[in-house]
XYZ file of C-alpha atoms in Angstrom:
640
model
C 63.432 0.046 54.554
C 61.720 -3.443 54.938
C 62.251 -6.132 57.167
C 60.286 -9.822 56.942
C 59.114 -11.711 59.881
C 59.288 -15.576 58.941
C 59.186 -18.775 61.529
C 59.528 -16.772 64.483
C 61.733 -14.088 63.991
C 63.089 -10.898 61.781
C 65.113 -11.057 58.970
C 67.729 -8.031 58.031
C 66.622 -4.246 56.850
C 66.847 -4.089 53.029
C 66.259 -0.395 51.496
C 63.682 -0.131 49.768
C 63.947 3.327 47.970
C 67.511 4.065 46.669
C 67.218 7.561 45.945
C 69.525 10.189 47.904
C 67.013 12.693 48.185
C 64.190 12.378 51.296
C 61.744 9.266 50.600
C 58.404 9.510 52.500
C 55.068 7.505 53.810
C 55.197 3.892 52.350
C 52.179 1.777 52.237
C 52.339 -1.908 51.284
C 50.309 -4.245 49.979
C 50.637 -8.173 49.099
C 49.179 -9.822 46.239
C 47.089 -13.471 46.001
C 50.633 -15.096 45.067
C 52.707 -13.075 48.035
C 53.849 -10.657 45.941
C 54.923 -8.023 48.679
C 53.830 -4.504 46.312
C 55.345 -1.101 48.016
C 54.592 2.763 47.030
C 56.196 6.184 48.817
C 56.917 9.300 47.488
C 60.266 10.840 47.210
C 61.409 14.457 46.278
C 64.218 12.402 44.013
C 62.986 14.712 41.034
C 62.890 18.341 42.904
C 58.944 17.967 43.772
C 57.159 14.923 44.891
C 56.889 11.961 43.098
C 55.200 8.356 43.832
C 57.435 5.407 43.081
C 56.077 1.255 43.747
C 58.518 -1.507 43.977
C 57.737 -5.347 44.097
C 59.635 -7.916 47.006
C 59.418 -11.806 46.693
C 61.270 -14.022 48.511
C 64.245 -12.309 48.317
C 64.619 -10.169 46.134
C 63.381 -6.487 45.103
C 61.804 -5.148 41.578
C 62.502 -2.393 39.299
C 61.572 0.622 41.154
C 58.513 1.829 38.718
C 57.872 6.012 38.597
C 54.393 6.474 38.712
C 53.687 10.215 38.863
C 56.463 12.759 37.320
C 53.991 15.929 36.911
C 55.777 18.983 38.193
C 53.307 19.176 40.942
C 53.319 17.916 44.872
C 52.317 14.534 44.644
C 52.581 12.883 48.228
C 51.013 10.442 50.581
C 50.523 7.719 48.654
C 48.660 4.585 49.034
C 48.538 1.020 47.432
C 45.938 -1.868 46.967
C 46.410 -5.131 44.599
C 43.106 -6.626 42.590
C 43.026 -10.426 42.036
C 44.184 -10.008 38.864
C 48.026 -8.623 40.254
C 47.269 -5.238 38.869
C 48.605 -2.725 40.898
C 46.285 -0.032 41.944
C 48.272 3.226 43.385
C 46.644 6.537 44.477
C 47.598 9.628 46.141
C 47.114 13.445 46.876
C 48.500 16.668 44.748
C 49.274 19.801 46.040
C 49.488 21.670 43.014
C 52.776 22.981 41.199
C 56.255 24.750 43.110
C 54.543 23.605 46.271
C 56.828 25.388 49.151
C 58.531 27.809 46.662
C 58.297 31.832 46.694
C 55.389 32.875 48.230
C 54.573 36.142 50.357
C 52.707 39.392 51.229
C 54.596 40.590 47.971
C 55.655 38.611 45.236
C 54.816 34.562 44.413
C 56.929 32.220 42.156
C 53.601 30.531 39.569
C 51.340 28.064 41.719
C 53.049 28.564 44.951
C 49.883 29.386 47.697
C 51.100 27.983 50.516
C 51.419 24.692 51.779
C 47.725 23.825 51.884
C 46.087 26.018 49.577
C 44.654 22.809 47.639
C 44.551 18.860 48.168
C 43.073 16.814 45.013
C 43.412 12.858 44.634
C 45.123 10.952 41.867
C 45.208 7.632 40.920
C 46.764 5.317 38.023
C 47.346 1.506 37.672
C 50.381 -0.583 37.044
C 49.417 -3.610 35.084
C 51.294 -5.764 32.339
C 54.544 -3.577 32.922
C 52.853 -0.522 32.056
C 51.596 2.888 34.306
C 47.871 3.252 33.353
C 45.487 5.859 33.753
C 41.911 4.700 35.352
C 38.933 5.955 33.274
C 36.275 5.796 35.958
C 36.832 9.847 37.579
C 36.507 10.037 41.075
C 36.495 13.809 40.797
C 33.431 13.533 39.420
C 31.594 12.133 42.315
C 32.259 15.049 44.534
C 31.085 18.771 45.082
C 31.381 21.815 46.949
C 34.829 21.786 49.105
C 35.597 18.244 48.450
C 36.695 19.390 44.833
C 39.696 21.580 47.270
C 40.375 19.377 49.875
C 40.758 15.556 49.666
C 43.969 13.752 50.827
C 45.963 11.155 52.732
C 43.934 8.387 50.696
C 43.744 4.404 51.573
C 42.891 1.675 49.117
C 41.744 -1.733 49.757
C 40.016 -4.210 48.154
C 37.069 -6.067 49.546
C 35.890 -9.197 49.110
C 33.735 -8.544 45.786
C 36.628 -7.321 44.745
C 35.450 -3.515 45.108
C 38.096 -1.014 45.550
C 37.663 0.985 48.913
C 39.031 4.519 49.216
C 39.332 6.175 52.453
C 40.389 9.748 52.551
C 40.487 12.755 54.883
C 38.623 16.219 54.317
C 38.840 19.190 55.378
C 34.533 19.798 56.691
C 34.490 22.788 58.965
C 36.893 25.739 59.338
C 35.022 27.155 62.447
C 35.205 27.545 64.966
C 38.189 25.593 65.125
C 39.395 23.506 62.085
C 37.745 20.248 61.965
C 38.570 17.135 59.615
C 36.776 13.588 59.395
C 37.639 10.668 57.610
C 34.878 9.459 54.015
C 34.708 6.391 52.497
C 33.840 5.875 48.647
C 33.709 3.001 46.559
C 34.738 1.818 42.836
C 32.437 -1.319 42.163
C 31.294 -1.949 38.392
C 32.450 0.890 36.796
C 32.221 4.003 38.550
C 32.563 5.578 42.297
C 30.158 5.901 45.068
C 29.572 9.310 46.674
C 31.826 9.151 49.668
C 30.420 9.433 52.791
C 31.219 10.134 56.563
C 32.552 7.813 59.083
C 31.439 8.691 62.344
C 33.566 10.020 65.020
C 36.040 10.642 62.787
C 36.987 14.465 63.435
C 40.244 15.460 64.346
C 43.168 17.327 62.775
C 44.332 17.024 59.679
C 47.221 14.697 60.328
C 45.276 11.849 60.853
C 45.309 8.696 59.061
C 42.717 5.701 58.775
C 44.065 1.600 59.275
C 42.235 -0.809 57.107
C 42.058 -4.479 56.677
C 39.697 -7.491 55.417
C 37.600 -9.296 57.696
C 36.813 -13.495 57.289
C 33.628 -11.898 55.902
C 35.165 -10.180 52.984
C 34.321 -6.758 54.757
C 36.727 -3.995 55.171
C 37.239 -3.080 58.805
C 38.802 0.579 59.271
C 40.408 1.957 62.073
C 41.378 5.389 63.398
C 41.533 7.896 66.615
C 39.564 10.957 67.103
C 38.990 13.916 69.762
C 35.239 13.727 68.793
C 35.685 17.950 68.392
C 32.841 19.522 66.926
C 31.323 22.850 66.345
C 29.224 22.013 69.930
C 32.290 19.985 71.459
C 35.496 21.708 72.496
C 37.778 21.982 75.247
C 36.812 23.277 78.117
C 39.643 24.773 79.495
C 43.126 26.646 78.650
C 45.571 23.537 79.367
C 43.893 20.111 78.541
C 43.053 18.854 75.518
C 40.018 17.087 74.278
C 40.676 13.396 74.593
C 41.659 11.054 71.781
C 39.623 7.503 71.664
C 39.993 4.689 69.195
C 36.769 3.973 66.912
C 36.404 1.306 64.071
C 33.475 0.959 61.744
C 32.785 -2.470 59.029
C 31.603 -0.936 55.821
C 29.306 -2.942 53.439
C 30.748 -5.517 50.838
C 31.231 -3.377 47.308
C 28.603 -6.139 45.381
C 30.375 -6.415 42.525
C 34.040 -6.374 41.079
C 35.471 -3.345 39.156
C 35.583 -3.191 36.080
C 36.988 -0.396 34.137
C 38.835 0.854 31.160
C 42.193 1.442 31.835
C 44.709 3.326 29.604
C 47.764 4.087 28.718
C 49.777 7.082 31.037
C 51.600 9.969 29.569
C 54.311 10.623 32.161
C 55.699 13.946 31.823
C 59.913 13.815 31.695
C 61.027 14.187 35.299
C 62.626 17.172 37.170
C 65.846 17.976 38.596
C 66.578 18.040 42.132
C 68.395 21.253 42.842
C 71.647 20.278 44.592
C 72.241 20.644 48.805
C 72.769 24.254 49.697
C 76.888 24.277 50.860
C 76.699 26.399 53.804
C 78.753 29.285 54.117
C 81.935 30.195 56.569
C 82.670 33.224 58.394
C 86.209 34.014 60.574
C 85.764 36.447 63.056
C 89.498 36.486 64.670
C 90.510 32.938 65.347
C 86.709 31.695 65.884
C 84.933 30.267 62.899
C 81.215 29.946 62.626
C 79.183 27.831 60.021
C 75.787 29.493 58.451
C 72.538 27.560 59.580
C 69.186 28.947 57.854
C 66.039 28.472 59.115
C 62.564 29.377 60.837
C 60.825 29.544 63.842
C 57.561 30.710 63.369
C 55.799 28.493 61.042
C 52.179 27.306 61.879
C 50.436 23.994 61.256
C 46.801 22.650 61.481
C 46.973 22.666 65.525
C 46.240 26.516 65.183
C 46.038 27.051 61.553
C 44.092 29.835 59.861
C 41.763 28.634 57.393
C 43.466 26.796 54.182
C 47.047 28.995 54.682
C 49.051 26.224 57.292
C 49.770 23.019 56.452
C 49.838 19.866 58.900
C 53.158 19.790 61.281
C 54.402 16.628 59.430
C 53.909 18.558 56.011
C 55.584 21.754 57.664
C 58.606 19.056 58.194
C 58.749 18.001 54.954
C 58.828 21.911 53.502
C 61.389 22.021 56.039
C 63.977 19.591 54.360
C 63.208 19.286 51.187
C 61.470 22.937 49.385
C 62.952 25.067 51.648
C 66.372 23.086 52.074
C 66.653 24.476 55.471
C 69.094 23.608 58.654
C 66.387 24.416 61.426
C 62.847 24.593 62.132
C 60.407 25.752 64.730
C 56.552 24.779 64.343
C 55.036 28.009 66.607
C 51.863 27.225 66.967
C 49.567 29.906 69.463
C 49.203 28.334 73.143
C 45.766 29.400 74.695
C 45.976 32.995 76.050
C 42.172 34.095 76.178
C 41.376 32.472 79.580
C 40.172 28.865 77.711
C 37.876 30.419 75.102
C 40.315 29.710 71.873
C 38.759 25.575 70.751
C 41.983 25.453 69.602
C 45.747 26.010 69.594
C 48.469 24.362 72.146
C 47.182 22.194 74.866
C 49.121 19.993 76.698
C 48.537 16.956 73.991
C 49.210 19.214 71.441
C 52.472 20.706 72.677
C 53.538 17.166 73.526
C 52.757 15.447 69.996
C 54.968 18.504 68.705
C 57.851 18.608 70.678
C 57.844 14.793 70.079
C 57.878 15.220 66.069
C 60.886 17.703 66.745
C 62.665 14.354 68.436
C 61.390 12.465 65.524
C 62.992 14.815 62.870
C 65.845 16.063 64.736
C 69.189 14.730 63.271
C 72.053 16.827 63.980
C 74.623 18.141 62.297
C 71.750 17.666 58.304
C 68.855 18.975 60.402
C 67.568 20.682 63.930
C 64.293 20.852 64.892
C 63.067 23.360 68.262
C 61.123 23.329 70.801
C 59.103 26.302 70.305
C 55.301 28.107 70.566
C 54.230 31.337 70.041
C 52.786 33.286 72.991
C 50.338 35.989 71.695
C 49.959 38.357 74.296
C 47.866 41.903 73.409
C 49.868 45.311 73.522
C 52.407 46.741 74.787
C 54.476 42.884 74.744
C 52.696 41.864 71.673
C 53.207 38.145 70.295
C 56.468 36.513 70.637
C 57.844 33.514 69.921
C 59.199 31.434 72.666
C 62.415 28.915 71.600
C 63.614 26.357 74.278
C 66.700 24.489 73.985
C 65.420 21.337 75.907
C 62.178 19.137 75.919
C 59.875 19.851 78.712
C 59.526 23.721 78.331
C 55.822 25.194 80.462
C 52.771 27.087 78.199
C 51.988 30.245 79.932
C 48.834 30.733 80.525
C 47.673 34.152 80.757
C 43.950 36.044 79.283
C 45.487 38.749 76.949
C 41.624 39.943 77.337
C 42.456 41.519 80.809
C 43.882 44.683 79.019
C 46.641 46.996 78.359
C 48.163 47.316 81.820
C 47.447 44.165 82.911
C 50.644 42.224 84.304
C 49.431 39.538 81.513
C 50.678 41.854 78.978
C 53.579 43.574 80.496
C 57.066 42.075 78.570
C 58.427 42.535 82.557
C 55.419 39.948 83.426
C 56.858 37.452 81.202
C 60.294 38.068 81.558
C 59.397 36.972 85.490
C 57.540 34.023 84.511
C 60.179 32.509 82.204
C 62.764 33.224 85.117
C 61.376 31.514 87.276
C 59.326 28.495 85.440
C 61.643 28.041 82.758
C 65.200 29.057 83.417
C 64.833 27.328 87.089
C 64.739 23.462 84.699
C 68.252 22.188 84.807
C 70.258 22.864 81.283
C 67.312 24.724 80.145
C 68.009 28.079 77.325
C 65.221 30.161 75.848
C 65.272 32.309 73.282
C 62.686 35.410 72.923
C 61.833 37.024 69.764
C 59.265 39.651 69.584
C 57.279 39.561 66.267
C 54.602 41.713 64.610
C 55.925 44.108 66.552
C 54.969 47.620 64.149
C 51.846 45.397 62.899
C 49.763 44.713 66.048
C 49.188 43.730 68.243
C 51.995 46.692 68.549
C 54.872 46.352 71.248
C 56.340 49.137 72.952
C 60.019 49.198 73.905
C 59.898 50.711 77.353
C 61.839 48.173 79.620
C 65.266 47.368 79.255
C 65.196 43.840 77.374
C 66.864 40.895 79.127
C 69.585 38.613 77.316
C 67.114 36.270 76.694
C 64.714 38.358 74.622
C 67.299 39.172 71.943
C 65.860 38.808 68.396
C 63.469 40.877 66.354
C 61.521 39.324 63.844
C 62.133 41.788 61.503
C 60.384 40.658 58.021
C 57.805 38.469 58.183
C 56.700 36.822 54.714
C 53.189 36.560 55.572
C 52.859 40.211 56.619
C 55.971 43.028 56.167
C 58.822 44.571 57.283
C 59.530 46.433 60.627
C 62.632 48.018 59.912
C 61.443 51.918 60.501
C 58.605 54.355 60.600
C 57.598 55.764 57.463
C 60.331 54.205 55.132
C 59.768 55.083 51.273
C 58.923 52.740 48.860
C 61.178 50.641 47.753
C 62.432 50.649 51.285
C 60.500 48.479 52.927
C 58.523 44.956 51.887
C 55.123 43.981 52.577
C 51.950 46.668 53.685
C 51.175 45.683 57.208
C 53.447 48.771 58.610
C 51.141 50.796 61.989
C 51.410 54.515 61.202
C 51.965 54.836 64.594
C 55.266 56.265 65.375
C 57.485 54.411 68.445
C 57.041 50.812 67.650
C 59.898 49.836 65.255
C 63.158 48.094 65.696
C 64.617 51.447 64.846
C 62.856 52.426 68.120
C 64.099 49.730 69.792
C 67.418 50.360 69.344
C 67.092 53.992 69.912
C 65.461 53.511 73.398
C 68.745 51.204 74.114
C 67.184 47.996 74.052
C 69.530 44.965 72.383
C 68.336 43.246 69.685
C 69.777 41.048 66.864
C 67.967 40.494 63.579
C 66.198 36.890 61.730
C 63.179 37.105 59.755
C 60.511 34.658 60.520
C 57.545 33.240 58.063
C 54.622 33.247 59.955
C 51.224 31.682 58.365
C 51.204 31.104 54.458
C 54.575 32.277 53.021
C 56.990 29.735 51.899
C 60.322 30.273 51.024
C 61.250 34.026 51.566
C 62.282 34.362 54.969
C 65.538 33.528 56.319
C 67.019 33.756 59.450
C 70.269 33.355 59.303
C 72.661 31.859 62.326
C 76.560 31.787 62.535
C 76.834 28.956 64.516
C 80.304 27.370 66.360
C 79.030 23.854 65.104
C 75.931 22.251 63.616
C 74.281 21.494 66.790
C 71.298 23.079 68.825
C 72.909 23.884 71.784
C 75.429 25.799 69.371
C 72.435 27.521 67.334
C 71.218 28.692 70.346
C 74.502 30.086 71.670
C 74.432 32.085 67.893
C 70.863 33.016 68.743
C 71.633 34.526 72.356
C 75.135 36.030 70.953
C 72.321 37.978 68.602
C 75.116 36.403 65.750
C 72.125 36.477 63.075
C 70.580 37.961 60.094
C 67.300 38.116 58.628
C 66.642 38.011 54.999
C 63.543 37.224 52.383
C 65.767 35.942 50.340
C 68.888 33.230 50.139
C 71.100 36.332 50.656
C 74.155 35.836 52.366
C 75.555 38.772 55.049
C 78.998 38.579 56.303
C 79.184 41.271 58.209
C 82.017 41.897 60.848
C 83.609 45.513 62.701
C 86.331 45.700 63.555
C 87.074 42.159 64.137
C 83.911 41.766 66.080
C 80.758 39.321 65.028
C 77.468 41.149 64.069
C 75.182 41.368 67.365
C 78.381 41.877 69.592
C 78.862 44.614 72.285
C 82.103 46.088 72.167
C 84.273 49.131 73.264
C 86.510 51.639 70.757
C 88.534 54.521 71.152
C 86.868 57.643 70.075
C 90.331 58.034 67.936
C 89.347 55.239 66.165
C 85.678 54.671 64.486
C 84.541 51.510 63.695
C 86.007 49.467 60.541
C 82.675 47.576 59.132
C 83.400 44.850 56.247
C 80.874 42.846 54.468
C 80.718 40.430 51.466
C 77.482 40.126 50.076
C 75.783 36.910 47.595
C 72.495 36.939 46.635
C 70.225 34.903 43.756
C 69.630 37.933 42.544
C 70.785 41.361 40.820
C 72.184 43.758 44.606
C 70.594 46.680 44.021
C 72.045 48.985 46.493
C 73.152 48.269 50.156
C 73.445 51.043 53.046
C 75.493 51.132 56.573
C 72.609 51.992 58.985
C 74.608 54.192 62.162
C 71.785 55.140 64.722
C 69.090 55.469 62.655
C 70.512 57.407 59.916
C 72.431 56.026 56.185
C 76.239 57.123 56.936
C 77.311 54.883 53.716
C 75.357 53.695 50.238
C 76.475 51.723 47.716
C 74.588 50.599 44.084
C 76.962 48.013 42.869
C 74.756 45.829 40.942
C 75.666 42.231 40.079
C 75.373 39.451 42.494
C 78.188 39.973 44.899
C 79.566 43.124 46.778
C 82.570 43.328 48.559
C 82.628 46.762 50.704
C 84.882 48.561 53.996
C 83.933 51.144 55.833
C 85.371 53.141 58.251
C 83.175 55.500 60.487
C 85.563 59.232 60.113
C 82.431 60.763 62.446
C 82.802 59.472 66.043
C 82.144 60.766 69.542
C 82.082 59.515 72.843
C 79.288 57.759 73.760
C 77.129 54.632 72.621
C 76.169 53.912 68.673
C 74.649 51.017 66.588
C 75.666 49.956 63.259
C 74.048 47.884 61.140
C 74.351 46.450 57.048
C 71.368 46.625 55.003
C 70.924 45.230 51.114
C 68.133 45.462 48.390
C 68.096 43.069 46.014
C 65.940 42.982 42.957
C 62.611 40.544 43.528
C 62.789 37.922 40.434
C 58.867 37.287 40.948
C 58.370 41.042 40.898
C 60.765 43.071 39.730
C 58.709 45.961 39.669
C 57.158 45.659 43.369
C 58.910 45.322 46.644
C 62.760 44.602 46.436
C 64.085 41.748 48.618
C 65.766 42.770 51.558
C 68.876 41.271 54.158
C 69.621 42.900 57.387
C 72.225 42.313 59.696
C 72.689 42.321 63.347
C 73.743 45.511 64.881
C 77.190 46.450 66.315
C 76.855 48.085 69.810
C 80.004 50.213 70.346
C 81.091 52.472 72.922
C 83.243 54.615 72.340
C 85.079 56.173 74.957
């Protein structure tokens, strides 16, 4: 949207980008004659495009497609020469950016969501897109040819064209970006170079303007972190100042060949995922998918995590999903980490959670993950409200110590977190058969009720020892005791969602039957263990005997459970078993795409059991590896 402010005060909101789909990041900028020249991207074509559109007076341009490669092509950035040509660059994150990607299978291209930054740039002059000869590419070296991005362009007043950009300079011992500065004069680019006391994170961005002198003045925040310069303590952050720096005029005016752009023809945006319905009884539930373990650039490792607002935008556009929890590490080694959550940090991302949040299209949560050693393990840590506490323990204290006791925690989150008024927190164990390993020795409180089952980035947890074919991913312990089979068996209660973790995109689900679109109802389907966990867009409706999945419930010994399910997947269903207490009771190969199945349980004696629906489903990325996998919440009967 754009609003002008003329003789003292604003004028309406006009829209600016008319597409349906998500439209991100405008820059502006306004030409000798007043010429008001605008640029975002926009994921109107299935990817990410960069679009420019012209205001004056009152009344809006064409909108003009500059980029419609199949790639990522985001953060854009605009400058205007004295001659009205339109000068428009941004960054590319290569091709099916947020698609299939994990431990076992990748769709082409997809390497996570910041495997790769590169800068492009074309002109729009004389009603035409134009390519610019003069290659900044070949100005740079080493990891600059990987990692350039979130561009500015300005012109001075020699009429030089000024890029700004961010890079990615030192991965440890904490990840470290600054801000460069490189200039087109004549015909060909400058090496960039540094701006001091410019490091930071990655989602930073640089101001610029023109000074009376014809100078471009730039302006932007940083921590000052450094390999020598890093907090100093588990809880506060290093401090963010404000710096500016005038960089020399350009000398001279550029002047390059410009030519004619090939635009590739445009995607297609897939269409809105309909979310599904499921009646238990008289209640009815909506599906929400999502995730809540995805890292960012606060505590990313090395080139697999993207920044949190990029993490956002997989969120609503790739990934298409209903809810979203950045988990970034808080500081659990006693101060010694130089980075993860702080207090700034957790603040700046429960605030983007506010900014994104926009219930009943989209729910973002207020969570971190706390990454205790053995025998709690890490879990992630949901909160319903704003204002949640980091815990702040040193995992380095050992096995026994209360630190790393699930009990420990349990305590602290009674008393820190469930004591703030309308708070709910949701506990979900992860990594749990991968290290570091969790035991299941305590009886697990309503609170700690999920098990991230699958991770993308890592492996399944289903059981010890499963064959091939059974299981996805290789990061299963050998070590007996430590599976959600083991859980269950030691009578702990524990729903199912799989969880992404670092790198993987796009192949794990957790699934939520939900009384409404909201987050206080998503967390009522959380804590009511109402879930399932998939790696791929399967759907589970699962109910027995006219309970929900994750429900606690009574029977007659006279009469065993009744489980129904209806199954969709993308793909070809390759078998699907009734899990009862560890052991198949019921397997069925029906091939296709959709299953339709009842069971009734003609083996029942007193006493407690656990049910629960599993389905393999052929990997289209990898049809001979790893099969893609749902699982649904348990069914805790009793039967008397």
């Amino acid at each position: 949207f754009l609003r002008s402010y003329r003789e003292g005060k604003w004028g309406p909101e006009r829209r600016v980008s008319p597409s349906e789909a998500n439209d991100w990041e405008p820059d502006v900028a306004v030409s000798e004659g007043g010429r008001v020249w605008i640029s975002w991207d926009s994921y109107h074509h299935g990817n990410y495009d960069v679009f420019v559109r012209s205001f004056h007076g009152e009344r809006f341009g064409p909108v003009i497609r500059i980029t419609s490669e199949p790639s990522a092509q985001f953060h854009s950035a605009i400058a205007v020469d004295k001659q009205g040509r339109v000068w428009v660059t941004w960054d590319d994150g290569g091709v099916n950016w947020g698609m299939d990607f994990s431990r076992s299978s990748a769709v082409e291209g997809s390497r996570g969501l910041h495997w790769k930054r590169e800068i492009g740039m074309r002109v729009y002059a004389n009603g035409r897109v134009q390519e610019v000869a003069a290659d900044f590419r070949k100005v740079l070296s080493g990891r600059m040819l990987r990692y350039v991005e979130l561009p500015r362009l300005i012109f001075d007043g020699d009429g030089s064209l000024w890029m700004l950009f961010r890079h990615w300079t030192y991965i440890r011992p904490t990840e470290i970006y600054h801000f460069y500065a490189a200039k087109l004069s004549g015909g060909q680019w400058s090496k960039p170079y540094r701006l001091k006391q410019s490091s930071g994170r990655n989602s930073q961005w640089v101001s610029v303007d023109v000074g009376p002198d014809g100078r471009i003045v730039a302006v932007w925040s940083s921590d000052g972190r450094s390999p020598q310069n890093l907090p100093k303590d588990q809880m506060h952050a290093l401090h963010y100042q404000i710096y500016t720096a005038v960089l020399p005029r350009g000398g001279a005016a550029v002047q390059v060949a410009l030519r004619d752009a090939a635009l590739p023809a445009a995607g297609t945006r897939p269409k809105r995922r309909r979310r599904a319905v499921l009646r238990v009884g008289k209640e009815r539930y909506v599906l929400l998918l999502g995730d809540c373990h995805r890292h960012t650039d606060i505590r990313g490792h090395s080139n697999v995590d993207a920044s949190v607002l990029d993490t956002y935008r997989y969120a609503l556009d790739a990934a298409q999903l209903d809810f979203l929890g950045v988990s970034d590490h808080n500081e659990v080694v006693g101060g010694s980490w130089p980075d993860g959550l702080r207090d700034y940090q957790w603040w700046w991302v429960q605030k983007a959670v506010d900014l994104f949040t926009h219930e009943p299209y989209f729910i973002g949560i207020y969570s971190y993950e706390h990454s205790m050693s053995s025998p709690a393990g890490h879990r992630n840590m949901l909160f319903l409200k704003r204002g949640a506490p980091l815990r702040a323990i040193d995992r380095r204290k050992g096995r026994q110590a209360p630190d790393n006791l699930p009990p420990a925690l349990w305590k602290w989150v009674r008393e820190n977190v469930l004591t703030q008024r309308g708070q709910r927190v949701v506990i979900v164990p992860h990594t749990f058969a991968a290290g570091p390993l969790a035991d299941w020795n305590w009886d697990n409180p309503p609170f700690d009720c999920l098990l991230e089952i699958y991770q993308g980035a890592r492996g399944s947890y289903e059981a010890w020892r499963l064959p091939p074919k059974e299981k996805r991913g290789p990061t299963q312990t050998d070590e007996p005791g430590h599976f959600a089979r083991d859980a269950l068996a030691r009578g702990n209660v524990y729903g199912f969602v799989s969880f992404s973790d670092h790198s993987s995109t796009h192949n794990s689900w957790a699934g939520v039957w939900a009384k409404a679109a909201t987050r206080s109802d998503l967390f009522e389907g959380m804590l009511a263990r109402r879930t399932f966990a998939a790696s791929d867009e399967i759907v589970l409706k699962v109910t027995g005997s006219g309970h929900a999945v994750g429900e606690q419930f009574s029977l007659s010994a006279n009469e065993g459970i009744v489980i129904e399910a209806e199954i969709e997947a993308p793909d070809e269903i390759l078998r699907v078993d009734i899990v009862k207490n560890g052991r198949y009771v019921y397997t069925v190969r029906p091939g296709g795409r959709r299953v339709k199945l009842s069971w009734t349980d003609q083996d029942v004696q007193p006493g407690r059991a656990y049910y629960y629906v599993r389905v393999f489903q052929r990997d289209p990325e990898n049809p001979e590896g790893d099969p893609e996998i749902g699982w649904a919440s348990p069914f805790f009967v009793e039967y008397r």
